[in-house]
PDB file of C-alpha atoms in Angstrom:
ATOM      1  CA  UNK A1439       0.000   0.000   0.000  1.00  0.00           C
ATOM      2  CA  UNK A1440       1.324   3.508  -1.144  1.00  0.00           C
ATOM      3  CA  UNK A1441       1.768   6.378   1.649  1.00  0.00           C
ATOM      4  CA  UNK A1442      -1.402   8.045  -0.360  1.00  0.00           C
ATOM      5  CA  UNK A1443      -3.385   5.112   0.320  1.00  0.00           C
ATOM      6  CA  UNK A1444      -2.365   4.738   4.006  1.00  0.00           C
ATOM      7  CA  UNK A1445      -3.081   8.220   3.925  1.00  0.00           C
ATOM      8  CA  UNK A1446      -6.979   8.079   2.704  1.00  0.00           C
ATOM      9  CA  UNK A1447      -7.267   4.936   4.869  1.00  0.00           C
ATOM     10  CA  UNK A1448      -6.218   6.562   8.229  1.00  0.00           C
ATOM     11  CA  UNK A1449      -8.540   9.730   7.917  1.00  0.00           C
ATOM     12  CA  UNK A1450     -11.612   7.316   6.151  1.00  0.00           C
ATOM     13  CA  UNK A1451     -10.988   5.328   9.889  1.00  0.00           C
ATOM     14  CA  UNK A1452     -10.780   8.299  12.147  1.00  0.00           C
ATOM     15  CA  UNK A1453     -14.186   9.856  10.837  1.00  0.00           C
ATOM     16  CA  UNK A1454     -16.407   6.892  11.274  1.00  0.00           C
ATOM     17  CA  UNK A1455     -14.489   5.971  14.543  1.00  0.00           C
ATOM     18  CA  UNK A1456     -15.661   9.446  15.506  1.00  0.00           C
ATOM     19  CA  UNK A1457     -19.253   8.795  14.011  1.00  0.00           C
ATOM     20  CA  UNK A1458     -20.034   6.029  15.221  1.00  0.00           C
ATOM     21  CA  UNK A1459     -18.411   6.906  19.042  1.00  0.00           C
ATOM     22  CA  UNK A1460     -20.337  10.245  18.728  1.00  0.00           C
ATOM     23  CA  UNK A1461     -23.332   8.832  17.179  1.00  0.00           C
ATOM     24  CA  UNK A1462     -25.851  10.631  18.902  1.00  0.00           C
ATOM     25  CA  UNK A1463     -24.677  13.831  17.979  1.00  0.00           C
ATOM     26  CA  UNK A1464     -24.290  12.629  14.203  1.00  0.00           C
ATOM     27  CA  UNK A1465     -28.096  11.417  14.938  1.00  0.00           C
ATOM     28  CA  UNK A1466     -29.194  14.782  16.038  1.00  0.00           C
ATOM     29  CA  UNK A1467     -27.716  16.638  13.019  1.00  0.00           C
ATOM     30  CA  UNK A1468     -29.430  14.638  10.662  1.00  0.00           C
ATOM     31  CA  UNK A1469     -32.626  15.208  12.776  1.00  0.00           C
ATOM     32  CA  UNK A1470     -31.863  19.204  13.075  1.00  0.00           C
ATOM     33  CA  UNK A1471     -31.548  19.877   9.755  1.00  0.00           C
ATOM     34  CA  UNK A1472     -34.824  17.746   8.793  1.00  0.00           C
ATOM     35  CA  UNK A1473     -36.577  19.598  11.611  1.00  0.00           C
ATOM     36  CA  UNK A1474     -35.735  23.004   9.920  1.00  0.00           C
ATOM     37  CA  UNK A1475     -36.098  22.154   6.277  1.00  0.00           C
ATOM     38  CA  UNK A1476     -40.171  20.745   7.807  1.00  0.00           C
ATOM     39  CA  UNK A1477     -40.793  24.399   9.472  1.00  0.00           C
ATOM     40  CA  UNK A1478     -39.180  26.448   6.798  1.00  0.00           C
ATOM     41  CA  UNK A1479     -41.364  24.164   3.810  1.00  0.00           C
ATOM     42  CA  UNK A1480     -44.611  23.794   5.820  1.00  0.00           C
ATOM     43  CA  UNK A1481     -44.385  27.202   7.724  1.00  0.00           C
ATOM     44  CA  UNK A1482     -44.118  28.557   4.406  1.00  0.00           C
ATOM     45  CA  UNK A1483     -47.229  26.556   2.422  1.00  0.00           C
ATOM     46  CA  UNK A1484     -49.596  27.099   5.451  1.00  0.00           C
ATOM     47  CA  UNK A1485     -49.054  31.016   5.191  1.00  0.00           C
ATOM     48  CA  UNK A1486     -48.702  31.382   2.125  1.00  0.00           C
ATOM     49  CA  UNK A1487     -51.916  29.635   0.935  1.00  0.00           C
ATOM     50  CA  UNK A1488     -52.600  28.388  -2.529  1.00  0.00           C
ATOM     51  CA  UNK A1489     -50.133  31.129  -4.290  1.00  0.00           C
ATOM     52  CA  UNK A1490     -47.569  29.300  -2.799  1.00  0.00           C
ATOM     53  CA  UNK A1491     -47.447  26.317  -4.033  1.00  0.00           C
ATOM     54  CA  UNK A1492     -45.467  27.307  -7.280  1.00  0.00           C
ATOM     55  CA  UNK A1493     -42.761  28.055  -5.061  1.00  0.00           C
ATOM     56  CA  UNK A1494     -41.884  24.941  -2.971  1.00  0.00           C
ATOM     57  CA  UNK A1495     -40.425  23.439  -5.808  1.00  0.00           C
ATOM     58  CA  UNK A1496     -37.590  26.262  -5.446  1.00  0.00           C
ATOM     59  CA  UNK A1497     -37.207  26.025  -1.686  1.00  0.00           C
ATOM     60  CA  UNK A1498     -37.026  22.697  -2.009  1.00  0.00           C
ATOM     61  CA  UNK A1499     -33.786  22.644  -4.232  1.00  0.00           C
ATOM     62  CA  UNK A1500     -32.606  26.009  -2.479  1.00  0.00           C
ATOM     63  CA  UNK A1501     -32.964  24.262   0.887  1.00  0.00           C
ATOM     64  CA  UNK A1502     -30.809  21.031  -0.250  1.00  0.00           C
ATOM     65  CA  UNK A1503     -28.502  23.512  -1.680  1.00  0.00           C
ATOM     66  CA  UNK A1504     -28.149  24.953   1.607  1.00  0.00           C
ATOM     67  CA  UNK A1505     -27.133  22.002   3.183  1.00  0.00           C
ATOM     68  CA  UNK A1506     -24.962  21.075   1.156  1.00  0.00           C
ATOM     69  CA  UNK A1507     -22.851  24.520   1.296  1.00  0.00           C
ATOM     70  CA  UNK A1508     -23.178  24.815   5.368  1.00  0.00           C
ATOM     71  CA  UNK A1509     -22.381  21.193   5.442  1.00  0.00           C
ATOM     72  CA  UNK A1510     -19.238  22.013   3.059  1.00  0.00           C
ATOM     73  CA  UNK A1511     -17.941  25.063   5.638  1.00  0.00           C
ATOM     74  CA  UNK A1512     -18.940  23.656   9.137  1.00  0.00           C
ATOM     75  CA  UNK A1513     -16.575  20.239   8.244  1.00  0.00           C
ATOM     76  CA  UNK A1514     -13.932  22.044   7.111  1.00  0.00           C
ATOM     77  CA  UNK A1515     -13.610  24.681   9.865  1.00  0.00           C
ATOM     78  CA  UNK A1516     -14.512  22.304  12.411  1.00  0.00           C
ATOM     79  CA  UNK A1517     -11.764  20.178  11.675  1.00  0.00           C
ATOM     80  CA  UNK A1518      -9.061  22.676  11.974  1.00  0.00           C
ATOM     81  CA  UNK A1519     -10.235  23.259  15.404  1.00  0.00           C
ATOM     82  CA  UNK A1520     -10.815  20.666  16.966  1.00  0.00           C
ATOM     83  CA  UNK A1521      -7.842  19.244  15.683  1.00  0.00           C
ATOM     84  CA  UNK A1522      -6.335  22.515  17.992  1.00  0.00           C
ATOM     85  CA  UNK A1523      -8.439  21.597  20.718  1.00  0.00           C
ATOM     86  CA  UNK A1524      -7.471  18.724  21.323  1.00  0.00           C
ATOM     87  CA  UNK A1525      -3.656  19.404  20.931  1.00  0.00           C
ATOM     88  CA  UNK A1526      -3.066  17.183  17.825  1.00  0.00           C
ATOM     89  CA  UNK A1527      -2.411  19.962  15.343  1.00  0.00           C
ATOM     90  CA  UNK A1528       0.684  19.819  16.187  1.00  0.00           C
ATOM     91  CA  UNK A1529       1.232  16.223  14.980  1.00  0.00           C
ATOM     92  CA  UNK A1530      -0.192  17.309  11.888  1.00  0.00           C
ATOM     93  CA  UNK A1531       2.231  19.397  11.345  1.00  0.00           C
ATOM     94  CA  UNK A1532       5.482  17.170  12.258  1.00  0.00           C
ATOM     95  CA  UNK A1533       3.494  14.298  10.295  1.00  0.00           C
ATOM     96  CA  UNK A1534       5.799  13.125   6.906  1.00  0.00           C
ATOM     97  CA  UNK A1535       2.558  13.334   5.110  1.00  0.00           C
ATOM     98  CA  UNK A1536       2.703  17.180   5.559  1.00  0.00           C
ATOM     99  CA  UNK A1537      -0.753  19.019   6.860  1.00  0.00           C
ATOM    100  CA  UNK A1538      -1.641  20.301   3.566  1.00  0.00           C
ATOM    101  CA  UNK A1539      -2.084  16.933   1.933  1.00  0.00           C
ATOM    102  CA  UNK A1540      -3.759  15.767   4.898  1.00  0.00           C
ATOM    103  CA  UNK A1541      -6.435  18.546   5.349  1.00  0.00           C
ATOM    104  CA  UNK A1542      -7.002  18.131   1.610  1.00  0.00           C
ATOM    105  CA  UNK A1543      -7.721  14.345   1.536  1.00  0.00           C
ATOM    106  CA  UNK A1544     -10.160  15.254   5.116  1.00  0.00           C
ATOM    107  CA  UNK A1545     -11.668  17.573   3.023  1.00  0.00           C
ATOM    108  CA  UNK A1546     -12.454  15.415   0.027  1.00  0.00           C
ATOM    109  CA  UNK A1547     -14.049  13.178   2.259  1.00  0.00           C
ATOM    110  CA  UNK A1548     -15.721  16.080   4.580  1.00  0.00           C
ATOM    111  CA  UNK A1549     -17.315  16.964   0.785  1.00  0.00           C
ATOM    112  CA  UNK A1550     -18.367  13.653  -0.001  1.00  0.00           C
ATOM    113  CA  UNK A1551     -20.101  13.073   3.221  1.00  0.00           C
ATOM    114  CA  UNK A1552     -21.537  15.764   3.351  1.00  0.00           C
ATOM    115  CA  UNK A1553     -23.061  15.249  -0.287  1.00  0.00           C
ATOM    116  CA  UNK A1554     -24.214  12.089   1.223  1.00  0.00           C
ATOM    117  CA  UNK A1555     -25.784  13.321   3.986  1.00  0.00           C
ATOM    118  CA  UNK A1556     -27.853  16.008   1.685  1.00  0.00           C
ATOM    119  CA  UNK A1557     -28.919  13.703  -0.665  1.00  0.00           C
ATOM    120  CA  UNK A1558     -30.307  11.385   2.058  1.00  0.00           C
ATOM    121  CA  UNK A1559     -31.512  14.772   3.391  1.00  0.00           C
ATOM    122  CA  UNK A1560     -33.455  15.460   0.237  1.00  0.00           C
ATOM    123  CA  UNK A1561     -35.063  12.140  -0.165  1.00  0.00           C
ATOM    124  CA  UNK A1562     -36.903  12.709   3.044  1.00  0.00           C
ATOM    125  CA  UNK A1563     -37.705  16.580   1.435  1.00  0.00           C
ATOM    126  CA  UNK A1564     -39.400  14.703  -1.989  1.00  0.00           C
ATOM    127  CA  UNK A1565     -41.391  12.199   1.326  1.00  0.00           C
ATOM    128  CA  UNK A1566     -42.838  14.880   2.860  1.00  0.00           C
ATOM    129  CA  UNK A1567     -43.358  17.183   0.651  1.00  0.00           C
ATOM    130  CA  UNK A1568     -44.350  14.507  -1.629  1.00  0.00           C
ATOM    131  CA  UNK A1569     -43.368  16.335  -4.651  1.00  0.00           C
ATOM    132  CA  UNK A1570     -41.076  14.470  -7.315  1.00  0.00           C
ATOM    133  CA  UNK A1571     -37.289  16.010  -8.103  1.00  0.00           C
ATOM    134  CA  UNK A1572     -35.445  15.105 -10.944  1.00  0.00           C
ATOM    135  CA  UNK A1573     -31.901  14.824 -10.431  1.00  0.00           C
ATOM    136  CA  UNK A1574     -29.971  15.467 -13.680  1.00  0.00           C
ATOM    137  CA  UNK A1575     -25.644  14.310 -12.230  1.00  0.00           C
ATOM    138  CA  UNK A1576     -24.151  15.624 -15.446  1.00  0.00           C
ATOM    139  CA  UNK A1577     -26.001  19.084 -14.575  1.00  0.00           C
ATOM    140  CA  UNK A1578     -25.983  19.159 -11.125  1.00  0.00           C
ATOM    141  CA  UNK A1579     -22.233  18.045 -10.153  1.00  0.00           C
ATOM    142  CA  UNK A1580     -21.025  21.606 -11.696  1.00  0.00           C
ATOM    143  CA  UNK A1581     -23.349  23.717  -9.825  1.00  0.00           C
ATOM    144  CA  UNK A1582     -22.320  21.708  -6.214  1.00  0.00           C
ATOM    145  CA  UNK A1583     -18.905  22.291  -7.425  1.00  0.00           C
ATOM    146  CA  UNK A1584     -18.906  25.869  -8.107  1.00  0.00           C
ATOM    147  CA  UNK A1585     -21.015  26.203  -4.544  1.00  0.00           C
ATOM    148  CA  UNK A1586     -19.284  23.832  -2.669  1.00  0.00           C
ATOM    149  CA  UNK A1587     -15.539  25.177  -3.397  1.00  0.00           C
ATOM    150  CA  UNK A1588     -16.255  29.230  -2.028  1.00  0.00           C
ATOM    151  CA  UNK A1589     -17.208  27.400   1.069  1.00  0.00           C
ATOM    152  CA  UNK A1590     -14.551  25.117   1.440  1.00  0.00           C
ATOM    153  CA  UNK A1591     -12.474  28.628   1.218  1.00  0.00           C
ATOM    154  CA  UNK A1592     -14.484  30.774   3.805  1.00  0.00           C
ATOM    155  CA  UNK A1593     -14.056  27.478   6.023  1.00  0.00           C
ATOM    156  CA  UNK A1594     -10.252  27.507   6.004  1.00  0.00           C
ATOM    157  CA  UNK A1595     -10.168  31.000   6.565  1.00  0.00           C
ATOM    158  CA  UNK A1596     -11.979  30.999   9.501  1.00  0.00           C
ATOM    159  CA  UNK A1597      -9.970  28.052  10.958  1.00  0.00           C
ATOM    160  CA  UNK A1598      -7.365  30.078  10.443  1.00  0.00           C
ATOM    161  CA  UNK A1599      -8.486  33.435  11.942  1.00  0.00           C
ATOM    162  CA  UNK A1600      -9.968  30.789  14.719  1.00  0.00           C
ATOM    163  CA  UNK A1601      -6.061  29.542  15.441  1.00  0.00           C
ATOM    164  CA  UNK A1602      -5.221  33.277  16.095  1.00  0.00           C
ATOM    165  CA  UNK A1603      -8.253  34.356  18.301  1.00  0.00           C
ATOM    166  CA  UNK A1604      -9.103  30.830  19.852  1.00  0.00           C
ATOM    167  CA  UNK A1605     -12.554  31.061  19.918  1.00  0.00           C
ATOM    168  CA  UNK A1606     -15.003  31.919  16.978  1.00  0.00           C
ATOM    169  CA  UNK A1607     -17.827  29.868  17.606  1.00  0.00           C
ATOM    170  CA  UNK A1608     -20.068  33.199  16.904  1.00  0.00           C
ATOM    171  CA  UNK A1609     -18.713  33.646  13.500  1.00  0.00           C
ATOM    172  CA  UNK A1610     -19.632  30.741  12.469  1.00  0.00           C
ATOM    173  CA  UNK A1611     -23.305  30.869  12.919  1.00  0.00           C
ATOM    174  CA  UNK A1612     -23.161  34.277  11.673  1.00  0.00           C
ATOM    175  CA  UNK A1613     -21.886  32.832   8.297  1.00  0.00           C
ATOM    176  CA  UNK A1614     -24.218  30.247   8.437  1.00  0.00           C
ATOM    177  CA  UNK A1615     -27.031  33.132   7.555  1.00  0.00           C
ATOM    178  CA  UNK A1616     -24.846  34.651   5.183  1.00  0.00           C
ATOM    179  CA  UNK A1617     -24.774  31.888   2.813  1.00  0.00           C
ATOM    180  CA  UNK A1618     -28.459  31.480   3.290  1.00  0.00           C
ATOM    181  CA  UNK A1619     -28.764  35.195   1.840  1.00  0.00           C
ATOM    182  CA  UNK A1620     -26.492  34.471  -1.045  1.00  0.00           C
ATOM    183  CA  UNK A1621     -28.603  31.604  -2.242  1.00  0.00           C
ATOM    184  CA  UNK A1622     -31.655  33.135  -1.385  1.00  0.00           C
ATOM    185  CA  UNK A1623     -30.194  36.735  -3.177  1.00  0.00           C
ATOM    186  CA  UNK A1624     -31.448  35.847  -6.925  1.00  0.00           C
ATOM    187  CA  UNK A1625     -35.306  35.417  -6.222  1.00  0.00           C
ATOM    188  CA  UNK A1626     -34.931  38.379  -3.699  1.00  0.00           C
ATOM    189  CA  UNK A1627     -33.851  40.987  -6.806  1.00  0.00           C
ATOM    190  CA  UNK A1628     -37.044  41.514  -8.486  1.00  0.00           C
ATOM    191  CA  UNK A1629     -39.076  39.169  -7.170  1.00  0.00           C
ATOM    192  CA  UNK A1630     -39.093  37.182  -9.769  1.00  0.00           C
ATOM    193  CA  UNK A1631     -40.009  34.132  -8.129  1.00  0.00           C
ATOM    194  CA  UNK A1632     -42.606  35.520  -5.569  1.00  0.00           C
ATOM    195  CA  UNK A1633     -45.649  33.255  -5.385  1.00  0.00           C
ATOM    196  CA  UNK A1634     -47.783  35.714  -7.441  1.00  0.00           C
ATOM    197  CA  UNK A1635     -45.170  35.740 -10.009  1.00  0.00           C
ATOM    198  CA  UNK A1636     -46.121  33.432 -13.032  1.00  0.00           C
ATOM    199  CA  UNK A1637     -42.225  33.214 -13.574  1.00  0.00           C
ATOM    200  CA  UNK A1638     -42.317  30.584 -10.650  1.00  0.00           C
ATOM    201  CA  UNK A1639     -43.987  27.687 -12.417  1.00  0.00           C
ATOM    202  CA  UNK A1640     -41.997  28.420 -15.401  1.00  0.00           C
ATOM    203  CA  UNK A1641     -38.602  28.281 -13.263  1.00  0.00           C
ATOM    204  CA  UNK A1642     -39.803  24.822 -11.635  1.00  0.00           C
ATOM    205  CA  UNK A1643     -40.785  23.239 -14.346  1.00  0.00           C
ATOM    206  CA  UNK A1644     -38.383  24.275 -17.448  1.00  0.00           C
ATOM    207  CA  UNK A1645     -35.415  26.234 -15.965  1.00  0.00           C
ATOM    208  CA  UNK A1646     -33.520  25.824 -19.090  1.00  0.00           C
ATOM    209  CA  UNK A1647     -35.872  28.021 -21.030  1.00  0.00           C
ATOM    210  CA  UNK A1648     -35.162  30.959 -18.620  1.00  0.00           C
ATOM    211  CA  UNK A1649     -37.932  32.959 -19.511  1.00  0.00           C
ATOM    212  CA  UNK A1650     -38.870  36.707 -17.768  1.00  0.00           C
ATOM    213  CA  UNK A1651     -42.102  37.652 -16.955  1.00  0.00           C
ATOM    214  CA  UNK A1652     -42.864  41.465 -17.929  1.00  0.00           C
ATOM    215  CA  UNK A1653     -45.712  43.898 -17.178  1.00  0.00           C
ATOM    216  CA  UNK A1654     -47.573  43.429 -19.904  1.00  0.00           C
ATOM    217  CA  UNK A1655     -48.514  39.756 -19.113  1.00  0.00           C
ATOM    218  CA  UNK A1656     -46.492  37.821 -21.554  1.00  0.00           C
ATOM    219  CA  UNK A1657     -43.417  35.870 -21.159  1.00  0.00           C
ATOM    220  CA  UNK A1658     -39.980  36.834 -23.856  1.00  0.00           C
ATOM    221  CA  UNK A1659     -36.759  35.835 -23.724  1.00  0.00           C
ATOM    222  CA  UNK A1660     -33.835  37.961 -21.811  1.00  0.00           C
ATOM    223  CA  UNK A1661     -31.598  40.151 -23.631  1.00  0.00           C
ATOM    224  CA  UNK A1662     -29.010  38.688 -21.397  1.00  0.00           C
ATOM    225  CA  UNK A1663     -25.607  36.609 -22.291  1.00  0.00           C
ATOM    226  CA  UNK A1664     -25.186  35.679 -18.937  1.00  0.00           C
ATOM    227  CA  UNK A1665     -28.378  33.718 -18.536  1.00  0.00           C
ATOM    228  CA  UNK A1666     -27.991  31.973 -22.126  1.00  0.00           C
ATOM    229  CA  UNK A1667     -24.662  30.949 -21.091  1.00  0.00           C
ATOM    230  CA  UNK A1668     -25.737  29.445 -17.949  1.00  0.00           C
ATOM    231  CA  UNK A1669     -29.285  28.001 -18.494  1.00  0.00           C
ATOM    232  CA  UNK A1670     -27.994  25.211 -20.699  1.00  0.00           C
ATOM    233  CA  UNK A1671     -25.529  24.184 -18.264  1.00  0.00           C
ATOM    234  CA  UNK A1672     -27.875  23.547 -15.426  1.00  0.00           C
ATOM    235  CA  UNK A1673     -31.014  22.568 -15.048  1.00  0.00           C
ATOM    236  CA  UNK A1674     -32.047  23.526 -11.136  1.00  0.00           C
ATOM    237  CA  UNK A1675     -34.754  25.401 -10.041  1.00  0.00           C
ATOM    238  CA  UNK A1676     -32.019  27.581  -8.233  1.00  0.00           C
ATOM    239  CA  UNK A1677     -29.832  28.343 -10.950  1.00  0.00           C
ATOM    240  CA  UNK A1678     -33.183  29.366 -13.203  1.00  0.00           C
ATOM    241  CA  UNK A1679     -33.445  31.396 -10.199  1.00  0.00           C
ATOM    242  CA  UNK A1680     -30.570  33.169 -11.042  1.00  0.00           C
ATOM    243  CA  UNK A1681     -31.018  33.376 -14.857  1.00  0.00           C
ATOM    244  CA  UNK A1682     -34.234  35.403 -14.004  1.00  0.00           C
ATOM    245  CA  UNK A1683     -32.794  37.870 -11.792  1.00  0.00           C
ATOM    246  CA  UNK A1684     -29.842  38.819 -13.815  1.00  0.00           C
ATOM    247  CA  UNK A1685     -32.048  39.071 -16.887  1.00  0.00           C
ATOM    248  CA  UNK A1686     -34.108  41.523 -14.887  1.00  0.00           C
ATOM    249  CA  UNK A1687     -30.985  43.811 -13.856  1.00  0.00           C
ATOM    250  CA  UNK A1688     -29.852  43.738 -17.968  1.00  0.00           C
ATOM    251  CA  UNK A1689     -33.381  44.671 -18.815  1.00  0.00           C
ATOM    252  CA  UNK A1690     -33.491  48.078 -16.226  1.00  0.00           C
ATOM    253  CA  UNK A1691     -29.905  48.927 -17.538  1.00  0.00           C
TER     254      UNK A1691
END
């Protein structure tokens, strides 16, 4: 076995040794984030009524997106310190291995349990919501990506700052709403996805087409690059999201 493999073998073993020894707190994530992802989706469809219901499709995806980020930042920073706190960064450091290549093979598998975790995450969303999701990998593995990496970055950063002020727990939760903004940021320009908004059911159900609604009642396409560039890539209902909004901002300039 090469040192690589030893390598991805020894961190693979000291994350489930920690699951399983920690289990209850690995339970009680799972059940947190379910719990919020229920209030959040039926919060929302018992006050918003009937005009709401073209727009659980989009919290839906937003919501596993989410999780997915957070899930992506938490591991990452978490790692660095409790890997101070309990005195072993150290080791890291001295370890022939080198810390770089071992916080980047804990982070490949922080990312792919994490993506784990969400997906089993939204297969309980699609059970109690009882709506069907279509999950298109060759579409869907770039946009994680391209999410999933600017959190991996904030997370290291913070575990940095965290090794020179000891304790940033507060941060941290703090960020956790800032990424919710940033996904929630394209339906908030506009509105363009409000539950009045016909634009919703046209998001939901073909995001490729991309379509903006306008005052006068009919739908046209965007005068925007941006959007044909990215529609065809993806076909979420959060990246239609953000084909909408940013044909919005070409239209008022």
């Amino acid at each position: 076995m090469t040192n690589q493999l030893r390598l991805v073998a020894a961190v693979v073993e000291k994350r489930v040794v920690l699951l399983r020894r920690y289990w209850v707190n690995t339970l009680m994530r799972v059940v947190g984030m379910y719990a919020t992802f229920a209030v959040v989706f039926l919060g929302g469809r018992s006050l918003g009524g009937a005009d709401a219901e073209a727009t659980l499709d989009v919290i839906v995806v937003g919501f596993f997106l989410f999780l997915a980020t957070s899930a992506a930042y938490f591991d990452v920073a978490g790692s660095v310190m409790r890997e101070a706190k309990w005195g072993t960064l150290e080791q890291l450091y001295l370890s022939p291995a080198g810390l770089g290549r071992i916080f980047s093979v804990t982070t490949v598998f922080n990312i792919a349990l994490s993506s784990g975790l969400a997906l089993v995450l939204l297969a309980l969303m699609v059970v109690t919501t009882g709506r069907s999701v279509s999950v298109d990998l060759l579409t869907v593995a770039p946009l994680l990506v391209v999410t999933i990496l600017p959190a991996i970055g904030v997370g290291y950063a913070v575990a940095g700052l965290s090794l020179l002020y000891k304790r940033l727990e507060n941060v941290q939760q703090l960020l956790r709403f800032g990424f919710a903004g940033l996904i929630a940021a394209p339906g908030a320009a506009g509105d363009p996805l409000s539950p009045s908004s016909r634009s919703a059911p046209e998001a939901t159900s073909s995001p490729s087409q991309c379509w903006t609604e306008r005052d006068s009642g009919s739908f046209r396409p965007p005068n925007s690059s941006r959007c044909s560039s990215l529609a065809p890539a993806t076909s979420s209902a959060a990246t239609s999201s953000f084909c909408i909004w940013s044909s919005e901002l070409a239209t008022v300039a």
